[in-house]
PDB file of C-alpha atoms in Angstrom:
ATOM      1  CA  MET A   1    -100.167-180.304 131.347  1.00 60.00           C
ATOM      2  CA  VAL A   2     -98.229-178.587 128.544  1.00 65.00           C
ATOM      3  CA  HIS A   3    -101.837-178.554 125.528  1.00 76.00           C
ATOM      4  CA  THR A   4    -100.311-177.991 122.495  1.00 86.00           C
ATOM      5  CA  ASP A   5    -102.685-178.140 120.669  1.00 95.00           C
ATOM      6  CA  VAL A   6    -106.012-177.363 121.821  1.00 97.00           C
ATOM      7  CA  GLY A   7    -109.757-176.830 119.519  1.00 97.00           C
ATOM      8  CA  ILE A   8    -112.035-173.893 119.875  1.00 96.00           C
ATOM      9  CA  VAL A   9    -116.211-174.259 119.383  1.00 93.00           C
ATOM     10  CA  HIS A  10    -116.244-171.886 117.571  1.00 86.00           C
ATOM     11  CA  PRO A  11    -113.876-168.914 116.999  1.00 86.00           C
ATOM     12  CA  GLY A  12    -117.127-165.649 116.860  1.00 88.00           C
ATOM     13  CA  ALA A  13    -116.208-162.301 117.781  1.00 89.00           C
ATOM     14  CA  MET A  14    -114.758-163.530 121.371  1.00 94.00           C
ATOM     15  CA  GLY A  15    -113.712-166.489 120.790  1.00 94.00           C
ATOM     16  CA  ALA A  16    -111.363-165.893 118.121  1.00 94.00           C
ATOM     17  CA  GLN A  17    -109.702-163.151 119.958  1.00 96.00           C
ATOM     18  CA  VAL A  18    -109.560-165.891 123.123  1.00 97.00           C
ATOM     19  CA  ALA A  19    -108.198-168.330 119.984  1.00 96.00           C
ATOM     20  CA  ALA A  20    -105.656-165.685 119.413  1.00 96.00           C
ATOM     21  CA  GLN A  21    -104.523-165.646 123.342  1.00 96.00           C
ATOM     22  CA  VAL A  22    -104.043-168.609 122.503  1.00 96.00           C
ATOM     23  CA  ARG A  23    -101.562-169.201 119.433  1.00 95.00           C
ATOM     24  CA  ALA A  24     -99.857-166.367 121.005  1.00 92.00           C
ATOM     25  CA  ALA A  25     -98.967-168.073 123.947  1.00 92.00           C
ATOM     26  CA  GLY A  26     -97.539-170.616 122.088  1.00 93.00           C
ATOM     27  CA  SER A  27    -100.192-174.044 121.424  1.00 95.00           C
ATOM     28  CA  ARG A  28    -101.409-174.368 118.147  1.00 96.00           C
ATOM     29  CA  VAL A  29    -104.717-173.697 117.670  1.00 97.00           C
ATOM     30  CA  TRP A  30    -107.874-175.899 116.343  1.00 97.00           C
ATOM     31  CA  TRP A  31    -110.962-175.491 115.097  1.00 96.00           C
ATOM     32  CA  LEU A  32    -114.507-176.782 113.084  1.00 94.00           C
ATOM     33  CA  PRO A  33    -115.074-175.316 110.068  1.00 94.00           C
ATOM     34  CA  GLN A  34    -118.196-177.488 109.097  1.00 90.00           C
ATOM     35  CA  GLY A  35    -121.295-175.129 108.778  1.00 87.00           C
ATOM     36  CA  ARG A  36    -119.705-171.893 110.003  1.00 89.00           C
ATOM     37  CA  SER A  37    -119.975-168.606 108.161  1.00 88.00           C
ATOM     38  CA  ALA A  38    -118.108-166.828 105.820  1.00 90.00           C
ATOM     39  CA  GLU A  39    -116.237-164.348 108.642  1.00 88.00           C
ATOM     40  CA  THR A  40    -115.875-166.756 111.099  1.00 89.00           C
ATOM     41  CA  ARG A  41    -113.930-168.861 108.199  1.00 92.00           C
ATOM     42  CA  ARG A  42    -111.630-165.023 106.671  1.00 92.00           C
ATOM     43  CA  ARG A  43    -111.702-164.788 111.788  1.00 91.00           C
ATOM     44  CA  ALA A  44    -109.823-168.014 111.671  1.00 93.00           C
ATOM     45  CA  ALA A  45    -107.768-167.683 108.198  1.00 93.00           C
ATOM     46  CA  GLU A  46    -105.927-164.563 109.225  1.00 93.00           C
ATOM     47  CA  LEU A  47    -105.225-165.945 112.984  1.00 93.00           C
ATOM     48  CA  GLY A  48    -104.108-169.078 111.229  1.00 94.00           C
ATOM     49  CA  LEU A  49    -106.505-171.932 112.913  1.00 96.00           C
ATOM     50  CA  LEU A  50    -105.894-175.539 111.308  1.00 96.00           C
ATOM     51  CA  PRO A  51    -108.686-176.876 110.117  1.00 96.00           C
ATOM     52  CA  ALA A  52    -110.704-179.592 110.979  1.00 97.00           C
ATOM     53  CA  GLY A  53    -112.177-181.933 109.156  1.00 95.00           C
ATOM     54  CA  SER A  54    -114.706-183.352 111.912  1.00 95.00           C
ATOM     55  CA  MET A  55    -115.057-183.173 115.076  1.00 95.00           C
ATOM     56  CA  ALA A  56    -113.838-186.218 115.975  1.00 95.00           C
ATOM     57  CA  GLU A  57    -110.860-185.236 114.133  1.00 96.00           C
ATOM     58  CA  LEU A  58    -110.926-182.108 115.980  1.00 96.00           C
ATOM     59  CA  THR A  59    -110.991-183.913 119.374  1.00 95.00           C
ATOM     60  CA  ALA A  60    -108.696-186.570 118.378  1.00 96.00           C
ATOM     61  CA  GLU A  61    -106.252-183.871 117.677  1.00 95.00           C
ATOM     62  CA  CYS A  62    -106.678-181.662 121.200  1.00 97.00           C
ATOM     63  CA  THR A  63    -105.955-182.150 124.453  1.00 96.00           C
ATOM     64  CA  LEU A  64    -108.083-179.007 125.511  1.00 97.00           C
ATOM     65  CA  LEU A  65    -111.109-177.802 123.442  1.00 98.00           C
ATOM     66  CA  LEU A  66    -112.381-174.686 123.965  1.00 98.00           C
ATOM     67  CA  SER A  67    -116.261-174.268 123.835  1.00 98.00           C
ATOM     68  CA  VAL A  68    -117.153-169.800 123.511  1.00 96.00           C
ATOM     69  CA  CYS A  69    -119.990-170.012 121.534  1.00 93.00           C
ATOM     70  CA  PRO A  70    -123.985-168.963 122.323  1.00 90.00           C
ATOM     71  CA  PRO A  71    -124.888-169.890 125.380  1.00 92.00           C
ATOM     72  CA  ALA A  72    -127.809-171.409 123.627  1.00 91.00           C
ATOM     73  CA  ALA A  73    -125.837-173.329 121.625  1.00 93.00           C
ATOM     74  CA  ALA A  74    -123.307-175.032 124.641  1.00 96.00           C
ATOM     75  CA  LEU A  75    -124.806-177.713 126.050  1.00 97.00           C
ATOM     76  CA  ASP A  76    -125.290-179.056 122.038  1.00 97.00           C
ATOM     77  CA  VAL A  77    -121.829-178.433 121.183  1.00 96.00           C
ATOM     78  CA  ALA A  78    -120.452-180.165 125.234  1.00 97.00           C
ATOM     79  CA  ARG A  79    -122.657-183.529 123.781  1.00 97.00           C
ATOM     80  CA  GLN A  80    -120.688-183.228 119.745  1.00 96.00           C
ATOM     81  CA  THR A  81    -118.251-183.132 121.842  1.00 97.00           C
ATOM     82  CA  ALA A  82    -118.819-186.233 124.119  1.00 97.00           C
ATOM     83  CA  ALA A  83    -120.462-188.217 120.803  1.00 97.00           C
ATOM     84  CA  ALA A  84    -116.879-188.146 119.755  1.00 96.00           C
ATOM     85  CA  GLY A  85    -115.184-189.487 122.142  1.00 95.00           C
ATOM     86  CA  PHE A  86    -113.465-186.369 124.108  1.00 96.00           C
ATOM     87  CA  GLU A  87    -111.079-187.253 127.086  1.00 96.00           C
ATOM     88  CA  GLY A  88    -109.408-183.980 127.860  1.00 97.00           C
ATOM     89  CA  VAL A  89    -110.046-181.347 129.205  1.00 98.00           C
ATOM     90  CA  TYR A  90    -112.839-178.991 127.637  1.00 98.00           C
ATOM     91  CA  VAL A  91    -112.835-175.520 129.189  1.00 98.00           C
ATOM     92  CA  ASP A  92    -117.131-174.644 128.990  1.00 98.00           C
ATOM     93  CA  ALA A  93    -116.553-170.688 128.774  1.00 97.00           C
ATOM     94  CA  ASN A  94    -120.129-169.836 127.611  1.00 96.00           C
ATOM     95  CA  ALA A  95    -122.644-167.699 129.039  1.00 95.00           C
ATOM     96  CA  VAL A  96    -124.617-170.281 131.102  1.00 95.00           C
ATOM     97  CA  SER A  97    -126.270-170.752 134.480  1.00 94.00           C
ATOM     98  CA  PRO A  98    -125.076-173.091 136.832  1.00 92.00           C
ATOM     99  CA  ARG A  99    -128.183-175.568 135.884  1.00 93.00           C
ATOM    100  CA  ARG A 100    -127.042-175.838 132.230  1.00 95.00           C
ATOM    101  CA  MET A 101    -123.437-175.892 132.981  1.00 95.00           C
ATOM    102  CA  ALA A 102    -124.554-179.423 135.738  1.00 95.00           C
ATOM    103  CA  GLN A 103    -126.605-180.673 132.140  1.00 97.00           C
ATOM    104  CA  ILE A 104    -123.259-180.576 130.397  1.00 97.00           C
ATOM    105  CA  ALA A 105    -121.367-182.204 133.222  1.00 97.00           C
ATOM    106  CA  GLU A 106    -124.062-184.473 132.777  1.00 97.00           C
ATOM    107  CA  ALA A 107    -122.960-184.866 129.068  1.00 98.00           C
ATOM    108  CA  LEU A 108    -119.788-185.083 129.793  1.00 97.00           C
ATOM    109  CA  HIS A 109    -119.848-188.133 132.389  1.00 96.00           C
ATOM    110  CA  GLY A 110    -118.047-191.259 131.351  1.00 94.00           C
ATOM    111  CA  THR A 111    -116.177-190.375 128.482  1.00 95.00           C
ATOM    112  CA  GLY A 112    -113.279-189.325 129.932  1.00 95.00           C
ATOM    113  CA  ALA A 113    -113.361-184.875 129.705  1.00 97.00           C
ATOM    114  CA  THR A 114    -112.322-183.193 132.990  1.00 97.00           C
ATOM    115  CA  LEU A 115    -114.564-180.539 132.197  1.00 98.00           C
ATOM    116  CA  VAL A 116    -113.929-177.042 134.161  1.00 98.00           C
ATOM    117  CA  ASP A 117    -116.135-173.799 134.179  1.00 98.00           C
ATOM    118  CA  GLY A 118    -114.902-170.579 132.820  1.00 98.00           C
ATOM    119  CA  GLY A 119    -116.252-167.188 132.625  1.00 97.00           C
ATOM    120  CA  ILE A 120    -115.115-164.409 130.173  1.00 97.00           C
ATOM    121  CA  THR A 121    -116.072-160.820 131.771  1.00 97.00           C
ATOM    122  CA  GLY A 122    -114.605-157.388 129.576  1.00 95.00           C
ATOM    123  CA  PRO A 123    -114.673-157.491 125.899  1.00 94.00           C
ATOM    124  CA  PRO A 124    -112.437-159.738 122.887  1.00 95.00           C
ATOM    125  CA  PRO A 125    -108.889-159.277 124.505  1.00 97.00           C
ATOM    126  CA  ARG A 126    -107.323-156.956 122.592  1.00 95.00           C
ATOM    127  CA  GLU A 127    -105.425-155.299 125.013  1.00 95.00           C
ATOM    128  CA  ALA A 128    -104.359-156.068 128.346  1.00 95.00           C
ATOM    129  CA  GLY A 129    -106.433-155.244 131.625  1.00 94.00           C
ATOM    130  CA  THR A 130    -109.668-155.186 129.950  1.00 97.00           C
ATOM    131  CA  THR A 131    -111.222-159.343 129.976  1.00 98.00           C
ATOM    132  CA  ARG A 132    -110.772-161.440 132.775  1.00 98.00           C
ATOM    133  CA  LEU A 133    -111.490-165.528 132.050  1.00 98.00           C
ATOM    134  CA  TYR A 134    -112.549-166.942 135.304  1.00 98.00           C
ATOM    135  CA  LEU A 135    -111.721-170.768 136.101  1.00 98.00           C
ATOM    136  CA  SER A 136    -113.191-173.463 138.697  1.00 97.00           C
ATOM    137  CA  GLY A 137    -113.230-177.478 139.121  1.00 97.00           C
ATOM    138  CA  ASP A 138    -110.966-179.669 140.023  1.00 96.00           C
ATOM    139  CA  ASP A 139    -107.660-177.824 141.011  1.00 96.00           C
ATOM    140  CA  THR A 140    -104.504-179.664 139.444  1.00 96.00           C
ATOM    141  CA  VAL A 141    -106.118-179.352 136.486  1.00 97.00           C
ATOM    142  CA  VAL A 142    -107.647-175.763 136.678  1.00 97.00           C
ATOM    143  CA  SER A 143    -104.140-174.586 137.392  1.00 96.00           C
ATOM    144  CA  GLY A 144    -102.857-176.301 133.780  1.00 95.00           C
ATOM    145  CA  VAL A 145    -105.444-173.475 132.074  1.00 96.00           C
ATOM    146  CA  ARG A 146    -104.535-171.046 133.771  1.00 97.00           C
ATOM    147  CA  ALA A 147    -101.491-171.491 133.054  1.00 95.00           C
ATOM    148  CA  LEU A 148    -101.630-171.794 129.097  1.00 95.00           C
ATOM    149  CA  PHE A 149    -103.690-168.006 129.041  1.00 95.00           C
ATOM    150  CA  ASP A 150    -100.606-166.797 131.792  1.00 93.00           C
ATOM    151  CA  ALA A 151     -98.829-163.630 130.415  1.00 90.00           C
ATOM    152  CA  THR A 152    -101.326-163.304 127.462  1.00 96.00           C
ATOM    153  CA  LEU A 153    -104.467-160.454 127.346  1.00 97.00           C
ATOM    154  CA  LEU A 154    -106.514-162.885 129.022  1.00 97.00           C
ATOM    155  CA  THR A 155    -106.697-163.036 132.410  1.00 97.00           C
ATOM    156  CA  PRO A 156    -107.037-165.810 133.811  1.00 97.00           C
ATOM    157  CA  VAL A 157    -108.910-166.416 137.371  1.00 98.00           C
ATOM    158  CA  VAL A 158    -109.292-168.602 139.357  1.00 98.00           C
ATOM    159  CA  LEU A 159    -112.311-169.342 141.925  1.00 97.00           C
ATOM    160  CA  ALA A 160    -112.040-171.559 144.485  1.00 94.00           C
ATOM    161  CA  GLY A 161    -115.021-173.980 144.199  1.00 93.00           C
ATOM    162  CA  PRO A 162    -116.336-176.521 141.841  1.00 95.00           C
ATOM    163  CA  VAL A 163    -117.869-175.494 138.428  1.00 96.00           C
ATOM    164  CA  GLY A 164    -120.446-173.874 137.959  1.00 95.00           C
ATOM    165  CA  ARG A 165    -118.499-171.227 140.629  1.00 96.00           C
ATOM    166  CA  ALA A 166    -117.519-169.563 137.846  1.00 97.00           C
ATOM    167  CA  SER A 167    -120.734-169.673 135.616  1.00 96.00           C
ATOM    168  CA  ALA A 168    -122.665-168.561 138.664  1.00 96.00           C
ATOM    169  CA  LEU A 169    -119.913-165.168 138.505  1.00 97.00           C
ATOM    170  CA  LYS A 170    -120.471-164.542 134.913  1.00 97.00           C
ATOM    171  CA  LEU A 171    -124.042-164.195 134.773  1.00 97.00           C
ATOM    172  CA  ALA A 172    -123.981-162.072 137.944  1.00 97.00           C
ATOM    173  CA  PHE A 173    -121.973-159.749 136.781  1.00 97.00           C
ATOM    174  CA  ALA A 174    -123.818-159.161 132.954  1.00 96.00           C
ATOM    175  CA  ALA A 175    -126.847-159.357 134.653  1.00 97.00           C
ATOM    176  CA  TYR A 176    -126.097-155.694 136.008  1.00 96.00           C
ATOM    177  CA  ASN A 177    -124.342-154.375 132.649  1.00 96.00           C
ATOM    178  CA  LYS A 178    -126.075-155.364 130.584  1.00 96.00           C
ATOM    179  CA  ILE A 179    -129.564-155.072 131.468  1.00 97.00           C
ATOM    180  CA  SER A 180    -128.511-151.224 132.545  1.00 97.00           C
ATOM    181  CA  TYR A 181    -128.329-151.314 128.878  1.00 97.00           C
ATOM    182  CA  ALA A 182    -132.372-152.787 127.364  1.00 97.00           C
ATOM    183  CA  LEU A 183    -133.071-150.443 131.397  1.00 97.00           C
ATOM    184  CA  ALA A 184    -131.522-147.240 128.839  1.00 97.00           C
ATOM    185  CA  ALA A 185    -132.644-148.242 126.057  1.00 97.00           C
ATOM    186  CA  GLU A 186    -136.772-148.930 127.300  1.00 97.00           C
ATOM    187  CA  ALA A 187    -135.930-145.228 129.373  1.00 97.00           C
ATOM    188  CA  CYS A 188    -135.132-143.265 126.357  1.00 97.00           C
ATOM    189  CA  ALA A 189    -138.253-145.520 123.920  1.00 96.00           C
ATOM    190  CA  LEU A 190    -140.737-144.000 126.585  1.00 97.00           C
ATOM    191  CA  ALA A 191    -138.373-140.641 126.112  1.00 97.00           C
ATOM    192  CA  GLU A 192    -138.173-140.216 122.702  1.00 95.00           C
ATOM    193  CA  ASP A 193    -142.317-141.219 122.230  1.00 95.00           C
ATOM    194  CA  HIS A 194    -143.192-138.072 123.773  1.00 96.00           C
ATOM    195  CA  GLY A 195    -140.225-135.560 122.877  1.00 96.00           C
ATOM    196  CA  VAL A 196    -138.010-135.663 125.645  1.00 98.00           C
ATOM    197  CA  LEU A 197    -135.101-138.002 123.977  1.00 97.00           C
ATOM    198  CA  GLU A 198    -132.832-134.578 124.653  1.00 96.00           C
ATOM    199  CA  ASP A 199    -134.417-133.174 127.839  1.00 97.00           C
ATOM    200  CA  LEU A 200    -133.616-136.483 128.947  1.00 98.00           C
ATOM    201  CA  LEU A 201    -130.218-137.203 127.326  1.00 97.00           C
ATOM    202  CA  ASP A 202    -128.940-133.543 129.230  1.00 97.00           C
ATOM    203  CA  VAL A 203    -129.933-134.803 132.288  1.00 98.00           C
ATOM    204  CA  ALA A 204    -127.887-138.271 132.031  1.00 97.00           C
ATOM    205  CA  ALA A 205    -124.490-136.439 131.199  1.00 96.00           C
ATOM    206  CA  HIS A 206    -125.425-133.870 134.085  1.00 97.00           C
ATOM    207  CA  LEU A 207    -126.675-136.769 137.013  1.00 98.00           C
ATOM    208  CA  LEU A 208    -125.346-139.837 135.340  1.00 96.00           C
ATOM    209  CA  PRO A 209    -122.128-139.639 133.084  1.00 95.00           C
ATOM    210  CA  ASP A 210    -120.689-142.543 130.733  1.00 91.00           C
ATOM    211  CA  THR A 211    -123.727-144.873 130.984  1.00 94.00           C
ATOM    212  CA  PRO A 212    -125.425-146.042 128.384  1.00 94.00           C
ATOM    213  CA  LEU A 213    -128.084-144.058 129.419  1.00 96.00           C
ATOM    214  CA  ALA A 214    -126.058-140.714 129.332  1.00 95.00           C
ATOM    215  CA  ARG A 215    -124.163-141.368 125.929  1.00 92.00           C
ATOM    216  CA  PRO A 216    -126.313-143.188 122.338  1.00 89.00           C
ATOM    217  CA  GLU A 217    -123.463-144.714 120.638  1.00 90.00           C
ATOM    218  CA  GLN A 218    -122.859-146.474 123.854  1.00 92.00           C
ATOM    219  CA  LEU A 219    -126.598-148.079 123.211  1.00 94.00           C
ATOM    220  CA  ALA A 220    -126.420-148.155 119.900  1.00 96.00           C
ATOM    221  CA  SER A 221    -123.484-151.260 120.351  1.00 95.00           C
ATOM    222  CA  ALA A 222    -125.705-153.206 121.917  1.00 97.00           C
ATOM    223  CA  GLY A 223    -127.133-153.154 118.640  1.00 97.00           C
ATOM    224  CA  PRO A 224    -124.756-155.548 117.221  1.00 96.00           C
ATOM    225  CA  ARG A 225    -124.801-158.007 120.251  1.00 95.00           C
ATOM    226  CA  ALA A 226    -127.774-158.133 120.879  1.00 97.00           C
ATOM    227  CA  TRP A 227    -128.085-161.695 119.539  1.00 95.00           C
ATOM    228  CA  ARG A 228    -126.375-163.412 121.666  1.00 93.00           C
ATOM    229  CA  TRP A 229    -127.093-161.626 124.362  1.00 96.00           C
ATOM    230  CA  GLU A 230    -130.686-162.132 124.445  1.00 96.00           C
ATOM    231  CA  PRO A 231    -130.598-165.580 125.068  1.00 95.00           C
ATOM    232  CA  GLU A 232    -127.881-164.673 127.410  1.00 96.00           C
ATOM    233  CA  MET A 233    -130.865-163.326 129.587  1.00 97.00           C
ATOM    234  CA  ARG A 234    -132.597-166.093 128.829  1.00 96.00           C
ATOM    235  CA  GLU A 235    -130.042-167.655 131.372  1.00 96.00           C
ATOM    236  CA  ILE A 236    -129.901-165.503 133.924  1.00 97.00           C
ATOM    237  CA  ALA A 237    -133.148-165.454 134.613  1.00 97.00           C
ATOM    238  CA  GLU A 238    -133.204-169.229 134.896  1.00 95.00           C
ATOM    239  CA  ALA A 239    -130.623-168.624 137.302  1.00 96.00           C
ATOM    240  CA  TRP A 240    -132.445-166.152 139.282  1.00 97.00           C
ATOM    241  CA  ARG A 241    -134.551-168.542 139.638  1.00 96.00           C
ATOM    242  CA  GLY A 242    -133.056-171.762 140.488  1.00 94.00           C
ATOM    243  CA  SER A 243    -132.044-169.075 144.261  1.00 95.00           C
ATOM    244  CA  GLY A 244    -135.471-168.513 144.838  1.00 96.00           C
ATOM    245  CA  LEU A 245    -135.260-164.879 142.798  1.00 96.00           C
ATOM    246  CA  THR A 246    -137.657-163.488 140.414  1.00 95.00           C
ATOM    247  CA  GLY A 247    -136.948-163.867 136.807  1.00 96.00           C
ATOM    248  CA  SER A 248    -139.047-160.986 135.509  1.00 97.00           C
ATOM    249  CA  PHE A 249    -135.763-158.736 134.877  1.00 96.00           C
ATOM    250  CA  ALA A 250    -133.887-160.449 132.982  1.00 98.00           C
ATOM    251  CA  ASP A 251    -137.046-162.196 130.929  1.00 98.00           C
ATOM    252  CA  ALA A 252    -137.432-158.552 130.425  1.00 97.00           C
ATOM    253  CA  ALA A 253    -134.447-157.271 129.310  1.00 98.00           C
ATOM    254  CA  ALA A 254    -134.969-160.623 127.101  1.00 98.00           C
ATOM    255  CA  ASP A 255    -137.706-159.590 125.540  1.00 97.00           C
ATOM    256  CA  THR A 256    -135.914-155.954 123.869  1.00 97.00           C
ATOM    257  CA  PHE A 257    -132.350-157.823 122.934  1.00 98.00           C
ATOM    258  CA  GLU A 258    -134.586-159.474 120.417  1.00 97.00           C
ATOM    259  CA  ARG A 259    -136.413-157.166 119.183  1.00 97.00           C
ATOM    260  CA  TRP A 260    -133.480-155.963 117.169  1.00 97.00           C
ATOM    261  CA  HIS A 261    -131.701-159.272 115.967  1.00 96.00           C
ATOM    262  CA  ALA A 262    -131.597-157.531 112.865  1.00 96.00           C
ATOM    263  CA  HIS A 263    -128.949-155.849 112.909  1.00 97.00           C
ATOM    264  CA  LYS A 264    -127.168-158.419 113.576  1.00 94.00           C
ATOM    265  CA  ASP A 265    -123.252-157.592 113.460  1.00 89.00           C
ATOM    266  CA  ASP A 266    -124.373-155.111 111.911  1.00 95.00           C
ATOM    267  CA  ARG A 267    -121.732-151.850 113.112  1.00 92.00           C
ATOM    268  CA  SER A 268    -123.832-149.002 111.659  1.00 96.00           C
ATOM    269  CA  VAL A 269    -127.115-149.354 113.044  1.00 96.00           C
ATOM    270  CA  THR A 270    -127.407-146.273 115.637  1.00 96.00           C
ATOM    271  CA  SER A 271    -129.241-145.417 118.840  1.00 95.00           C
ATOM    272  CA  GLY A 272    -131.951-143.823 117.120  1.00 95.00           C
ATOM    273  CA  GLN A 273    -133.082-147.148 115.169  1.00 96.00           C
ATOM    274  CA  LEU A 274    -132.784-148.857 118.079  1.00 97.00           C
ATOM    275  CA  LEU A 275    -135.581-146.406 120.095  1.00 96.00           C
ATOM    276  CA  ALA A 276    -137.640-146.595 116.404  1.00 95.00           C
ATOM    277  CA  ASP A 277    -137.760-150.196 117.030  1.00 96.00           C
ATOM    278  CA  LEU A 278    -139.030-150.469 120.239  1.00 96.00           C
ATOM    279  CA  ILE A 279    -141.413-148.299 120.262  1.00 93.00           C
ATOM    280  CA  GLY A 280    -142.867-149.119 117.198  1.00 85.00           C
ATOM    281  CA  ARG A 281    -142.116-146.236 114.716  1.00 59.00           C
ATOM    282  CA  GLY A 282    -139.708-145.846 111.086  1.00 50.00           C
ATOM    283  CA  PRO A 283    -136.523-144.621 111.914  1.00 46.00           C
ATOM    284  CA  GLU A 284    -137.484-142.169 109.892  1.00 47.00           C
ATOM    285  CA  GLU A 285    -140.375-141.070 112.363  1.00 49.00           C
ATOM    286  CA  ALA A 286    -138.055-141.331 115.486  1.00 43.00           C
ATOM    287  CA  GLY A 287    -136.021-138.362 116.006  1.00 41.00           C
TER     288      GLY A 287
END
């Protein structure tokens, strides 16, 4: 099926760039301005997204709906979509556990909508080769979603198997990738508290180059995103426990990211400020 009208809920930093790829592929993209921030409205206007007056209007206009939102909101968005009577293809591309994906499937059950499981790895797609969209679910429907992103900057990758597989892969990768930032921050905070931070950075640059531990500017980049990463860690902890594993690593990382919520979308935050948050000092005392 060719999807000429696609909905996006909600065009944040990642969702906006996903929407841009859909538009570049020739589809009209609709979104729901109700309750969204001025920054989100600005992004949508710059991309030429079409505003819908309500969820009912959004679902009526579109044959495919992309859910790209904070993990904690994913189930609620699916329930809103179901309540609006959506009968098209629903792609949940959020960082949620397989158990949460099963709840989303249950929310959509009996509505006529077809669920596709999606998992995005990499940064918002602004150049080729950096970002992938993993997809799993019904083969025919997944093929249609894959075709939507062919020849765009977001590379679609189909995983054979049912809904839940793409989410599991996304969380497995995010567990290693994002927990490494929390671990680096805690290591640096310990070193800072004992006055050996510069020495730690030196040995890390020698033995572990190109890691958050060796590059303070890379570590600082976690601050503006921590408000999204914290609930993602909670999903990872749940997924691990569902597989008989301990969720303690992810729980600890979530606690670290939670302490940085005040830096939401603040691109000027420094690694020193983030470390100060962890060790309970004012920025002027830390480093």
